[in-house]
Coordinates of C-alpha atoms in Angstrom, one line a residue:
M26 CA 12.8 15.1 19.5
A27 CA 10.8 16.0 16.0
D28 CA 8.7 19.0 17.2
T29 CA 4.6 18.3 16.9
Y30 CA 2.2 19.7 15.1
V31 CA -1.9 19.6 14.9
G32 CA -3.2 18.5 12.3
S33 CA -7.4 19.1 10.6
I34 CA -9.5 17.4 8.2
D35 CA -11.6 20.2 6.6
Q36 CA -14.3 18.7 4.7
G37 CA -16.3 21.0 2.0
T38 CA -19.0 21.5 0.3
T39 CA -16.7 20.6 -3.4
G40 CA -14.0 19.1 -1.5
T41 CA -11.5 17.6 1.0
R42 CA -8.8 19.8 2.2
F43 CA -6.5 18.6 4.6
M44 CA -4.4 20.7 7.0
V45 CA -1.3 20.5 9.5
F46 CA -0.4 23.8 12.4
D47 CA 1.8 24.7 14.4
H48 CA 2.1 26.1 17.2
S49 CA 2.2 30.3 15.5
G50 CA -0.7 29.2 13.5
Q51 CA 1.2 29.1 10.4
V52 CA 0.3 26.3 8.0
V53 CA 2.5 23.0 7.5
A54 CA 1.2 21.0 5.6
N55 CA -1.8 21.4 2.6
A56 CA -3.3 18.6 0.0
Y57 CA -6.6 18.8 -1.3
E58 CA -9.5 16.7 -3.2
K59 CA -12.0 16.8 -4.8
H60 CA -15.7 15.0 -4.9
E61 CA -18.4 14.9 -7.7
Q62 CA -21.5 17.0 -7.4
I63 CA -24.3 14.6 -7.7
Y64 CA -27.5 16.7 -9.3
P65 CA -30.0 14.0 -10.0
N66 CA -32.7 16.1 -10.5
P67 CA -33.9 20.1 -11.1
G68 CA -32.5 21.5 -7.1
W69 CA -31.5 18.5 -6.0
V70 CA -28.1 17.8 -4.4
E71 CA -25.8 14.9 -3.4
H72 CA -23.0 13.1 -2.7
D73 CA -21.7 9.9 -2.0
P74 CA -20.2 9.6 1.0
I75 CA -18.0 6.2 0.5
E76 CA -16.3 9.0 -1.6
I77 CA -15.9 11.7 1.1
W78 CA -14.0 9.3 3.2
E79 CA -11.5 7.7 0.9
N80 CA -10.5 11.4 -0.2
T81 CA -9.6 12.4 3.7
K82 CA -7.7 8.9 4.1
E83 CA -6.1 10.1 0.8
V84 CA -4.9 13.8 1.2
V85 CA -4.2 12.7 4.8
T86 CA -1.7 11.1 3.9
R87 CA -0.7 13.0 1.0
G88 CA -0.7 15.8 3.0
L89 CA 1.9 14.1 5.8
E90 CA 4.6 12.8 2.5
E91 CA 4.6 15.5 0.8
A92 CA 5.8 17.9 4.4
G93 CA 7.3 15.0 5.3
L94 CA 5.6 14.0 8.7
D95 CA 5.2 11.4 10.4
A96 CA 1.6 10.8 11.6
E97 CA 2.9 10.4 15.6
Q98 CA 4.6 13.9 15.2
L99 CA 0.7 15.1 15.5
E100 CA -0.7 16.0 19.4
A101 CA -4.9 15.8 17.8
L102 CA -6.3 16.0 15.1
G103 CA -9.8 18.6 14.7
V104 CA -12.6 17.8 11.6
T105 CA -14.5 21.1 10.9
N106 CA -17.2 20.3 7.8
Q107 CA -19.5 21.5 5.3
R108 CA -22.7 22.1 7.8
E109 CA -26.3 19.6 7.4
T110 CA -24.8 17.5 4.6
T111 CA -26.6 14.0 5.8
V112 CA -26.0 10.8 5.9
V113 CA -27.4 7.7 7.3
W114 CA -25.9 4.9 7.6
D115 CA -25.9 0.8 8.4
E116 CA -23.9 0.5 11.8
A117 CA -23.1 -3.0 11.8
S118 CA -20.9 -2.6 8.2
G119 CA -21.2 1.1 8.2
K120 CA -22.3 1.0 4.2
P121 CA -24.1 4.8 3.9
V122 CA -28.4 3.1 2.7
N123 CA -28.5 6.6 0.2
N124 CA -26.3 9.3 -1.0
A125 CA -25.2 11.9 0.9
L126 CA -28.3 15.1 0.9
V127 CA -26.5 18.6 0.9
W128 CA -26.7 21.5 2.7
Q129 CA -28.0 23.0 -1.1
D130 CA -31.0 19.7 -1.4
R131 CA -34.3 21.4 -2.0
R132 CA -35.9 17.9 -2.3
T133 CA -38.5 18.6 1.2
T134 CA -39.3 23.0 0.3
D135 CA -42.9 20.7 -0.3
R136 CA -43.0 19.3 3.6
V137 CA -41.3 22.1 4.5
E138 CA -44.1 24.5 3.4
E139 CA -46.6 22.0 4.6
I140 CA -45.1 22.8 9.1
Q141 CA -44.9 26.0 7.6
E142 CA -49.6 26.1 7.3
A143 CA -49.1 23.3 9.9
G144 CA -47.9 26.5 12.7
K145 CA -45.6 24.9 13.3
V146 CA -42.1 27.5 12.4
E147 CA -42.3 29.2 15.5
M148 CA -42.1 26.3 17.7
I149 CA -39.0 25.2 15.3
R150 CA -37.8 28.9 15.9
E151 CA -37.8 28.8 19.8
K152 CA -36.5 25.5 20.6
T153 CA -34.3 25.6 17.2
G154 CA -32.9 28.9 17.2
L155 CA -33.5 28.0 12.5
E156 CA -35.9 29.5 10.4
C157 CA -37.9 25.5 9.2
D158 CA -36.1 25.2 6.2
A159 CA -34.7 22.6 3.9
Y160 CA -31.3 23.5 4.5
F161 CA -31.1 20.9 8.0
S162 CA -30.6 18.1 8.6
A163 CA -34.6 17.1 9.8
T164 CA -36.5 16.8 6.8
K165 CA -33.3 15.5 4.5
T166 CA -33.2 12.2 8.1
E167 CA -37.1 12.2 7.0
W168 CA -37.1 11.7 3.3
I169 CA -33.8 9.6 3.4
L170 CA -36.2 6.9 6.0
D171 CA -38.9 7.7 3.8
N172 CA -37.5 7.0 0.6
A173 CA -33.8 5.9 -0.1
E174 CA -34.0 1.8 -1.2
P175 CA -34.5 -1.4 1.6
L176 CA -30.4 -2.1 1.7
K177 CA -29.8 -4.9 -0.2
M178 CA -27.7 -6.0 3.0
Q179 CA -27.2 -10.4 4.8
A180 CA -31.2 -12.4 4.3
S181 CA -31.8 -11.3 7.6
R182 CA -31.8 -8.1 7.6
G183 CA -33.3 -6.6 5.0
G184 CA -36.3 -4.7 5.8
D185 CA -37.4 -1.0 5.1
V186 CA -34.6 1.5 6.0
R187 CA -37.2 3.3 8.5
D188 CA -38.6 0.6 10.1
R189 CA -34.6 -0.8 10.7
A190 CA -33.7 3.1 11.6
E191 CA -36.6 2.5 14.2
D192 CA -34.8 -0.6 15.0
G193 CA -32.1 1.0 16.1
E194 CA -29.7 -0.5 13.3
L195 CA -28.5 2.1 12.2
L196 CA -27.0 5.9 13.0
M197 CA -27.9 9.8 11.4
G198 CA -25.1 12.7 12.0
T199 CA -23.4 15.0 9.7
I200 CA -19.8 15.2 7.4
D201 CA -18.6 15.5 11.1
S202 CA -19.7 12.6 13.2
W203 CA -19.7 10.6 10.2
L204 CA -15.8 11.5 9.8
I205 CA -15.4 10.8 13.6
E206 CA -17.0 7.7 13.2
N207 CA -14.5 5.9 10.4
L208 CA -11.6 7.7 12.1
T209 CA -12.0 6.4 15.5
G210 CA -15.2 4.3 15.2
N211 CA -17.8 6.4 18.6
H212 CA -20.9 8.1 17.1
I213 CA -19.8 11.7 18.5
T214 CA -20.9 15.6 17.5
D215 CA -20.0 18.0 18.2
V216 CA -23.1 21.2 19.7
T217 CA -22.3 23.3 16.8
N218 CA -22.8 20.1 14.6
A219 CA -26.3 19.3 16.5
S220 CA -27.2 22.9 16.5
R221 CA -27.8 22.5 12.5
T222 CA -30.4 20.2 12.3
M223 CA -33.0 21.3 12.9
L224 CA -33.4 18.6 15.9
Y225 CA -31.2 19.9 19.0
N226 CA -32.4 22.4 21.5
I227 CA -30.0 25.2 22.2
R228 CA -31.4 26.4 25.6
D229 CA -31.9 22.9 26.8
L230 CA -29.0 21.4 25.5
E231 CA -30.7 18.6 23.3
W232 CA -32.1 16.6 21.2
D233 CA -35.4 17.6 21.2
D234 CA -37.9 15.2 21.7
E235 CA -40.9 17.3 19.9
L236 CA -39.0 17.6 16.9
L237 CA -37.8 13.9 17.0
E238 CA -41.7 13.1 17.0
E239 CA -42.3 15.7 13.9
F240 CA -39.7 14.0 11.7
R241 CA -39.8 10.4 13.2
V242 CA -36.1 11.1 14.0
P243 CA -35.7 8.0 16.1
R244 CA -33.5 9.0 19.3
S245 CA -31.6 5.5 18.6
M246 CA -30.0 6.6 15.5
L247 CA -28.2 10.3 16.8
P248 CA -25.2 11.1 17.7
E249 CA -23.6 11.7 21.2
V250 CA -23.4 15.8 21.9
R251 CA -20.0 16.7 22.9
P252 CA -18.4 20.4 23.8
S253 CA -16.2 21.7 20.5
S254 CA -13.4 21.0 22.6
D255 CA -13.1 18.4 24.3
D256 CA -10.5 17.1 26.4
E257 CA -12.1 13.6 26.9
Y258 CA -11.8 12.9 23.2
Y259 CA -13.8 12.2 21.0
G260 CA -11.5 8.6 19.9
Y261 CA -8.9 7.7 18.6
T262 CA -7.5 6.9 15.3
D263 CA -6.2 3.8 15.0
P264 CA -3.0 2.3 15.2
D265 CA -3.2 -0.3 12.5
G266 CA -5.8 1.7 10.1
F267 CA -4.4 4.3 7.8
L268 CA -3.0 6.6 9.8
G269 CA -0.9 3.8 11.4
A270 CA -1.0 5.7 14.6
E271 CA -2.9 6.4 18.1
V272 CA -3.8 10.4 17.3
P273 CA -6.7 12.0 19.2
V274 CA -9.7 13.2 17.7
A275 CA -10.6 16.3 20.7
G276 CA -12.1 18.5 18.6
A277 CA -15.0 20.1 15.8
L278 CA -17.3 22.5 14.7
G279 CA -19.2 23.3 11.8
D280 CA -17.7 25.5 8.6
Q281 CA -19.2 28.3 9.7
Q282 CA -17.7 28.3 13.7
A283 CA -14.4 26.6 12.4
A284 CA -13.3 30.3 11.2
M285 CA -15.9 32.5 14.0
F286 CA -13.2 30.1 15.9
G287 CA -9.6 30.3 13.2
Q288 CA -10.5 33.4 13.2
T289 CA -10.2 34.3 17.3
C290 CA -14.0 35.5 17.6
F291 CA -14.3 34.6 20.8
D292 CA -15.7 37.5 22.5
E293 CA -19.6 38.8 22.2
G294 CA -19.1 41.3 19.0
D295 CA -16.9 39.7 17.5
A296 CA -17.9 39.3 13.5
K297 CA -16.8 37.1 10.5
N298 CA -18.0 36.7 7.2
T299 CA -16.3 34.0 5.4
Y300 CA -16.4 33.6 1.6
G301 CA -17.4 29.8 0.3
T302 CA -19.3 27.8 -2.1
G303 CA -21.7 30.5 -0.1
S304 CA -20.6 32.9 2.6
F305 CA -21.6 33.0 6.1
Y306 CA -21.5 35.9 8.1
L307 CA -21.0 35.4 11.9
M308 CA -20.9 37.6 15.2
N309 CA -20.7 36.5 19.1
T310 CA -22.9 36.9 21.2
G311 CA -21.3 35.2 24.1
T312 CA -24.0 32.8 26.2
D313 CA -26.8 34.9 25.1
A314 CA -29.1 33.2 23.0
V315 CA -29.9 36.5 21.0
K316 CA -33.4 36.1 18.7
S317 CA -33.7 37.4 16.1
D318 CA -35.8 39.9 14.0
H319 CA -35.1 40.5 10.8
G320 CA -34.7 36.9 9.9
L321 CA -31.6 35.7 10.8
L322 CA -29.9 32.1 12.2
T323 CA -29.4 31.5 16.3
T324 CA -26.6 28.8 15.9
I325 CA -24.1 27.4 19.0
G326 CA -21.2 29.0 18.1
F327 CA -18.6 26.4 20.4
Q328 CA -18.2 25.1 23.1
M329 CA -15.3 24.3 25.2
S330 CA -14.6 22.1 27.4
G331 CA -16.5 22.2 31.2
E332 CA -17.5 25.8 29.9
P333 CA -20.9 27.3 29.3
V334 CA -21.9 27.5 25.3
Q335 CA -21.9 30.8 23.2
Y336 CA -24.0 31.1 20.9
A337 CA -23.8 33.1 17.6
L338 CA -26.4 35.3 15.2
E339 CA -25.7 34.0 11.8
G340 CA -27.1 35.0 8.3
S341 CA -26.3 32.2 6.2
I342 CA -26.2 33.0 1.9
F343 CA -26.6 29.4 -0.1
V344 CA -24.2 31.4 -3.5
T345 CA -21.6 32.9 -3.2
G346 CA -18.5 31.5 -4.9
A347 CA -20.7 29.2 -6.9
A348 CA -22.0 32.0 -8.3
I349 CA -18.3 32.2 -9.7
E350 CA -18.3 28.9 -10.4
F351 CA -21.6 29.6 -12.5
L352 CA -19.5 32.3 -15.1
E353 CA -17.3 29.3 -15.1
D354 CA -19.7 26.5 -15.9
V355 CA -21.2 28.6 -18.9
D356 CA -18.1 30.0 -20.7
L357 CA -17.8 33.6 -19.7
I358 CA -14.7 33.3 -17.5
N359 CA -12.2 30.6 -17.2
N360 CA -10.7 30.1 -14.0
A361 CA -11.6 32.5 -10.3
A362 CA -8.9 34.3 -11.0
Q363 CA -10.1 35.9 -14.7
T364 CA -13.5 37.6 -12.3
A365 CA -11.1 40.9 -11.1
E366 CA -9.8 41.8 -14.7
L367 CA -13.2 41.9 -16.4
A368 CA -15.1 43.3 -13.7
S369 CA -12.7 46.3 -12.7
S370 CA -12.1 46.8 -17.0
V371 CA -15.5 48.7 -16.9
D372 CA -16.7 51.0 -15.0
S373 CA -20.1 49.6 -12.9
T374 CA -22.5 46.9 -14.5
D375 CA -24.6 49.4 -16.6
G376 CA -28.0 48.4 -14.7
V377 CA -26.9 44.9 -14.5
Y378 CA -28.6 42.4 -11.4
M379 CA -27.6 39.0 -10.8
V380 CA -29.1 37.5 -7.7
P381 CA -27.1 34.2 -7.2
A382 CA -30.4 32.2 -6.0
F383 CA -29.7 29.1 -7.7
T384 CA -30.4 27.4 -5.2
G385 CA -33.1 29.8 -3.6
L386 CA -32.8 32.6 -1.0
G387 CA -31.1 32.2 2.5
A388 CA -30.8 35.3 5.4
P389 CA -33.1 37.6 5.1
H390 CA -35.4 36.0 3.0
W391 CA -35.5 32.6 3.0
D392 CA -37.8 31.8 0.0
G393 CA -36.4 28.0 -1.1
R394 CA -38.4 28.6 -4.3
A395 CA -36.4 32.1 -5.2
R396 CA -34.5 31.5 -8.8
G397 CA -31.7 33.0 -10.2
T398 CA -32.3 36.0 -11.8
L399 CA -30.1 38.1 -14.2
V400 CA -32.0 41.4 -14.9
G401 CA -31.5 45.3 -16.2
M402 CA -30.0 44.0 -19.8
T403 CA -29.5 46.1 -22.9
R404 CA -28.4 45.2 -26.4
G405 CA -25.2 47.3 -24.5
T406 CA -24.8 44.5 -22.6
E407 CA -20.5 42.9 -22.3
K408 CA -20.3 40.1 -20.1
E409 CA -18.2 42.1 -18.3
H410 CA -20.9 44.2 -17.1
I411 CA -22.6 40.9 -16.3
V412 CA -19.3 39.0 -14.1
R413 CA -18.9 42.6 -12.3
A414 CA -23.2 42.1 -11.2
T415 CA -22.4 38.7 -10.0
L416 CA -19.3 39.4 -7.9
E417 CA -21.5 43.0 -7.0
S418 CA -24.3 40.2 -5.9
I419 CA -21.7 38.9 -3.2
G420 CA -22.0 42.5 -1.8
Y421 CA -25.3 42.7 -1.9
Q422 CA -26.1 39.9 0.0
T423 CA -23.7 40.8 2.6
R424 CA -24.7 44.1 2.6
D425 CA -28.4 42.8 3.5
V426 CA -27.5 40.2 6.1
A427 CA -25.4 43.1 8.1
E428 CA -28.1 45.2 8.7
A429 CA -30.4 42.2 9.1
M430 CA -27.0 41.7 12.6
E431 CA -26.6 45.5 13.2
A432 CA -30.5 45.2 14.1
D433 CA -30.4 41.6 16.1
S434 CA -27.6 42.6 17.8
G435 CA -27.7 46.5 18.9
I436 CA -24.0 46.3 17.5
E437 CA -22.8 48.3 14.2
T438 CA -19.7 46.7 12.5
T439 CA -17.2 48.8 12.2
S440 CA -14.3 46.5 10.9
L441 CA -15.3 42.6 9.3
R442 CA -13.1 40.0 9.0
V443 CA -13.2 38.0 6.3
D444 CA -11.9 34.7 4.3
G445 CA -12.3 31.9 2.7
G446 CA -11.3 31.6 -0.8
A447 CA -12.9 34.7 -3.4
V448 CA -11.0 36.7 -0.4
K449 CA -8.1 36.4 -1.9
N450 CA -9.8 38.8 -4.4
N451 CA -8.4 42.4 -4.1
F452 CA -11.0 44.2 -6.6
L453 CA -13.3 41.7 -4.3
C454 CA -12.0 43.2 -0.9
Q455 CA -12.0 46.3 -2.1
L456 CA -15.9 46.1 -3.5
Q457 CA -17.4 44.9 -0.7
S458 CA -16.1 47.7 1.8
D459 CA -17.6 50.2 -1.2
I460 CA -20.9 48.5 -0.6
I461 CA -21.1 47.8 3.0
Q462 CA -19.3 50.8 3.6
T463 CA -17.1 49.2 6.7
D464 CA -13.4 48.1 7.3
I465 CA -12.3 44.9 5.4
A466 CA -9.8 42.8 7.7
R467 CA -8.3 39.6 5.6
P468 CA -5.8 38.1 8.0
V469 CA -2.0 36.5 6.4
V470 CA -4.0 32.4 7.5
D471 CA -7.4 32.3 5.4
E472 CA -7.9 28.5 5.4
T473 CA -9.3 30.3 8.7
T474 CA -12.1 26.8 8.5
A475 CA -9.2 24.9 8.9
L476 CA -6.8 26.1 12.2
G477 CA -9.4 26.1 13.3
S478 CA -11.1 23.2 14.6
A479 CA -7.2 22.6 14.8
Y480 CA -7.1 25.3 17.5
A481 CA -10.3 22.7 18.9
A482 CA -8.8 19.9 19.1
G483 CA -5.0 21.8 20.4
L484 CA -6.6 23.3 22.9
A485 CA -8.2 20.8 23.6
V486 CA -4.5 18.5 23.9
G487 CA -2.8 21.4 25.8
Y488 CA -0.9 22.3 22.4
W489 CA -2.2 25.5 22.5
D490 CA -2.8 27.0 26.7
S491 CA -5.1 29.4 25.5
V492 CA -6.8 31.3 23.8
D493 CA -5.1 34.3 24.3
Q494 CA -2.2 32.1 22.7
L495 CA -4.8 32.1 19.7
R496 CA -5.5 35.7 19.6
D497 CA -1.8 36.5 19.3
N498 CA -1.5 34.2 16.3
W499 CA -3.9 36.5 14.5
Q500 CA -2.8 39.2 11.5
V501 CA -3.5 40.9 9.6
D502 CA -2.4 40.0 6.1
R503 CA -4.4 43.6 3.9
E504 CA -7.0 46.3 6.0
F505 CA -9.8 47.6 2.9
E506 CA -11.7 50.7 3.2
A507 CA -14.6 51.7 1.9
E508 CA -13.3 55.0 -1.2
M509 CA -17.3 54.9 -2.6
D510 CA -19.2 58.1 -1.6
S511 CA -21.7 56.1 0.5
A512 CA -25.4 57.9 -0.9
D513 CA -24.0 56.0 -4.0
A514 CA -24.0 52.9 -2.4
D515 CA -27.3 53.3 -1.0
E516 CA -28.3 54.2 -4.1
M517 CA -27.1 51.1 -5.7
Y518 CA -28.8 48.6 -3.0
D519 CA -32.0 49.6 -3.5
R520 CA -32.4 48.3 -6.8
W521 CA -30.8 45.6 -5.6
D522 CA -33.9 44.8 -3.8
D523 CA -36.3 45.4 -6.8
A524 CA -33.8 42.4 -8.7
V525 CA -34.3 40.3 -5.3
E526 CA -38.4 41.0 -5.7
R527 CA -38.0 39.2 -8.9
S528 CA -36.4 36.2 -8.2
L529 CA -38.9 35.2 -5.3
D530 CA -41.1 32.1 -5.9
W531 CA -39.9 31.5 -9.2
A532 CA -39.5 27.5 -8.6
Q533 CA -43.6 26.6 -8.7
E534 CA -43.2 23.3 -10.3
E535 CA -40.4 21.1 -8.9

């Protein structure tokens, strides 16, 4: 009998990855495809949902072929996704009414400010655990219903997009819902993704009527909310479809919760930080939805079938890996790997600070009008200083969140589990340890986002028996300890605050 595995579709901000894992959590197949980043106006970011679905089929097919695997060997599929990115589509045809509005998109900042002026921020925070921000799906859905061009369908199905939504003809969802519907034909999301919409009450565990009314989102558009690891399954792939097999789709988590799951942060106090396009620092707070007084989000960490929801505190940093991409875009570096060489060639930034607020600042500042800022330059400033300042900004932003996390939770972080593409950079990991004065643990399998959704799906179908098996799989590749004197780290960090102040409330005209 052929060996069996679990597959994971990891649909991220810049591309789509398909990975297959064995019982020990090791990678046996891996394929990746980038998709187009669409910037129609300053501060606007879109993706084409059709392109994402086509790429998903491509990477799944190619990943299996290159590894010599048959789809029948997959015991389950899990899905993980860029969170908050919002799609609205026609239920009958399955076609999107507009490009997806990406989590980074800031076009609804004015609407958010209206809500703030109306004094509704605390109500939203109490129900959802979220800051009122353009980051989340509620204002994105509202914008699409108010601004998308009417669908050019059959004449009998014409009409205004909002009217069609009110008539029950349109569906909305985050990218997990879009993929699950295309895979299984069922309109489903999991609790973690629902908790990122700003429409879901994370304490009552249901779509909230008051929020649906505020953002004028018809209930009929919304997906059914299910556990992250669901032993009743979300559905099956079509045996006559692109996979040619009937495979259960049984797990889904927003990408950051998936990384937490993949890092086996199953116990209260466990924490991880994922370094991708942005960085996302999550701490498991158990069955207690801890309210933040320091600019963090209270969110759902995961839910297993038949078990209570586990909550998390989260610090969302909008731009980290994207800052390195920026250096490449403006020809300061040729590739991401070059940053370590350039940054380590100088002893310091010579007083230069980069605040990469290209799409505003997230936790703990929450300023949608902040913009990227480079300060402290002199005629002696060279590109090496700017590259080092960019890497240091990742460390400083993480320390912002780490200090808020400790203040809210009362738990001192002595070791931080890290993952994501940027942690392959040893210089960055050491710099991170120095700046936050905490040990850094990098696992052997650093694609923990894909691993987490595979774990969720595999647990649902019995491929793994328990979370203890998953804990046994987790292995450290390398640990980093702080080498910088704490007083020096504090002094550098104090000047970071000054640089952040200069970036705030910059974008007045957008």
